[in-house]
GROMACS .gro file of C-alpha atoms in nm:
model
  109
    1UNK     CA    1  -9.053   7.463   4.931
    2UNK     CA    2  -9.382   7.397   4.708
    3UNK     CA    3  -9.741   7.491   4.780
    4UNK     CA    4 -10.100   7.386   4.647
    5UNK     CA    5 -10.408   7.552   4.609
    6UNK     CA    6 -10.727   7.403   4.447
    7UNK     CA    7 -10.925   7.648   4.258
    8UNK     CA    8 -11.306   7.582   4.143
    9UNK     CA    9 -11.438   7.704   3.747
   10UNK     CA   10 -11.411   8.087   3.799
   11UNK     CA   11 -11.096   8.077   4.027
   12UNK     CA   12 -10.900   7.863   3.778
   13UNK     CA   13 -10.974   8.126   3.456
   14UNK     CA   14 -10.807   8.399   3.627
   15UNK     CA   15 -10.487   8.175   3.796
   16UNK     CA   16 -10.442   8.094   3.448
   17UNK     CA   17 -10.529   8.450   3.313
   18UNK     CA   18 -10.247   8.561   3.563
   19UNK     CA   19  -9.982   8.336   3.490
   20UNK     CA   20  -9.983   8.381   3.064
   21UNK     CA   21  -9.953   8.767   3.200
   22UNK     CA   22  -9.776   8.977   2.889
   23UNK     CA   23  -9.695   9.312   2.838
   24UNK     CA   24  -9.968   9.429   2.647
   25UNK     CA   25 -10.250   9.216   2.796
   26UNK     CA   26 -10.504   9.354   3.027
   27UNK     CA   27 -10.407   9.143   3.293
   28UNK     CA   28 -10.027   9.308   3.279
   29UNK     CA   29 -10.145   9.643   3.273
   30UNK     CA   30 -10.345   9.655   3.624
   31UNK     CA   31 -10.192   9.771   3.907
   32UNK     CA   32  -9.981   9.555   4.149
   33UNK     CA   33  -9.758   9.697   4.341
   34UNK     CA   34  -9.561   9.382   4.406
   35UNK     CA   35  -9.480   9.358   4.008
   36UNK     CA   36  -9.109   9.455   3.942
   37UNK     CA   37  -9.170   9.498   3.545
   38UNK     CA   38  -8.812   9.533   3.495
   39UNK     CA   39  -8.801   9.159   3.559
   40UNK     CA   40  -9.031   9.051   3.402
   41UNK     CA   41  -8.841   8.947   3.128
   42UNK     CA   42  -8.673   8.695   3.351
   43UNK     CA   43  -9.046   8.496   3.389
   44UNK     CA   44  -9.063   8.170   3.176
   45UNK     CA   45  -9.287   7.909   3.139
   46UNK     CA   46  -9.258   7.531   3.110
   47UNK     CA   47  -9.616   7.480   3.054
   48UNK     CA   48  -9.723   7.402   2.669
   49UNK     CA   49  -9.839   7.702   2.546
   50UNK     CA   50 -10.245   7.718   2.551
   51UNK     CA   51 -10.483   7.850   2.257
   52UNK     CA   52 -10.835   7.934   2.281
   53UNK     CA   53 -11.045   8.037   2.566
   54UNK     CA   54 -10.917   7.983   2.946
   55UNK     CA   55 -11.254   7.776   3.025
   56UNK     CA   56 -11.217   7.564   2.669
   57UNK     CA   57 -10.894   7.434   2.756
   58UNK     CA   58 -10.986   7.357   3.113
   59UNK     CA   59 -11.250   7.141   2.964
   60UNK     CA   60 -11.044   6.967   2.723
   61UNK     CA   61 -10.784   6.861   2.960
   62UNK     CA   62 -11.058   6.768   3.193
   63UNK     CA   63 -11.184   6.576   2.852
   64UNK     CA   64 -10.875   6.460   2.823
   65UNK     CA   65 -10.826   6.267   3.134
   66UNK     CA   66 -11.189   6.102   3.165
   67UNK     CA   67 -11.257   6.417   3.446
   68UNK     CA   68 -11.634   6.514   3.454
   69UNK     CA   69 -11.698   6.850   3.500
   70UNK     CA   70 -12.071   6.840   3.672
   71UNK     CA   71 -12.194   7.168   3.737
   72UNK     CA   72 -12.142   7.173   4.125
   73UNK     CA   73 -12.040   7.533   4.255
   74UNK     CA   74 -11.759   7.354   4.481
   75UNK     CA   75 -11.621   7.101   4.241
   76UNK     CA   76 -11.197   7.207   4.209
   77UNK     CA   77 -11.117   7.166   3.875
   78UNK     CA   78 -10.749   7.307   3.906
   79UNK     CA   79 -10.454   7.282   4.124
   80UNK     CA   80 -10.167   7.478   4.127
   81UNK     CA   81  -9.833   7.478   4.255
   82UNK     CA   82  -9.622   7.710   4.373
   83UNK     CA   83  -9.257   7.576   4.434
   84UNK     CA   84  -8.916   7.802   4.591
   85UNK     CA   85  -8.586   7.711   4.546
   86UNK     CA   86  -8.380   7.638   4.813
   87UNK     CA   87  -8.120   7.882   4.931
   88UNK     CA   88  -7.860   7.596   4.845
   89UNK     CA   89  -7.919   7.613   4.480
   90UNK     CA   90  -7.653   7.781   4.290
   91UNK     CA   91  -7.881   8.058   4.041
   92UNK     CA   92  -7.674   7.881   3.726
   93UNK     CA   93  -7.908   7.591   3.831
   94UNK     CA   94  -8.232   7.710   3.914
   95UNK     CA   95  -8.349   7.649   3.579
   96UNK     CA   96  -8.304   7.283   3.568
   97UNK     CA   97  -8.402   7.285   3.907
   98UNK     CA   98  -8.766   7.454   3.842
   99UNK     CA   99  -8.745   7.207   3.497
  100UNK     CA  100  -8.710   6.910   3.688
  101UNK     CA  101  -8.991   7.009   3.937
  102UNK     CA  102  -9.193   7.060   3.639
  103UNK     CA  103  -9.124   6.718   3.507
  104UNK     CA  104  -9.188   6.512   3.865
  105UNK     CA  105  -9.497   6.714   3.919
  106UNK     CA  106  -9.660   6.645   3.584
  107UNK     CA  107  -9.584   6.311   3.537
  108UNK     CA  108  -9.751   6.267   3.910
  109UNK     CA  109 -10.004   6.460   3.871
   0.00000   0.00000   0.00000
């Protein structure tokens, strides 16, 4: 039902770069076969939106949360979650359902 995977400096930038995916970004516009891009206006976000560069804001919420970044080649500086609904879950509720997910795993984490 949910998933993590750590991701060092360089890893993190594009997990992030893939996620904030658009239309008309470069990121949208390669190739993936496993894309159905008439859904993708179906994808949402809970996350607060980001500004700036990818790296800056890793930094500040590192910053943010008394984190040192040292400059280590294996030091994770991201996690992220991947979380399915169960088969149980009527679709009218897999909004609050991926909402309240959201809310456990940041207030955790």
């Amino acid at each position: 039902m949910a998933h993590l995977t750590s991701f060092k400096a360089n890893g993190a930038v594009g997990v992030l770069r893939h996620d904030e995916r658009t239309e008309n970004d470069e990121v949208h516009s390669r190739k993936n076969e496993c894309i159905d891009i008439t859904r993708t206006s179906l994808n949402y976000n809970l996350a607060p939106k980001r500004t700036g560069k990818l790296m800056e804001h890793i930094r500040q919420v590192c910053d943010d949360n008394n984190v040192r970044l040292n400059n280590r080649k294996d030091l994770n500086v991201m996690s992220s979650w991947v979380v399915t609904v169960p088969k149980t879950v009527p679709s009218q509720q897999y909004q609050l359902f991926f909402q309240r997910c959201y809310d456990f795993l940041k207030k955790r984490y």
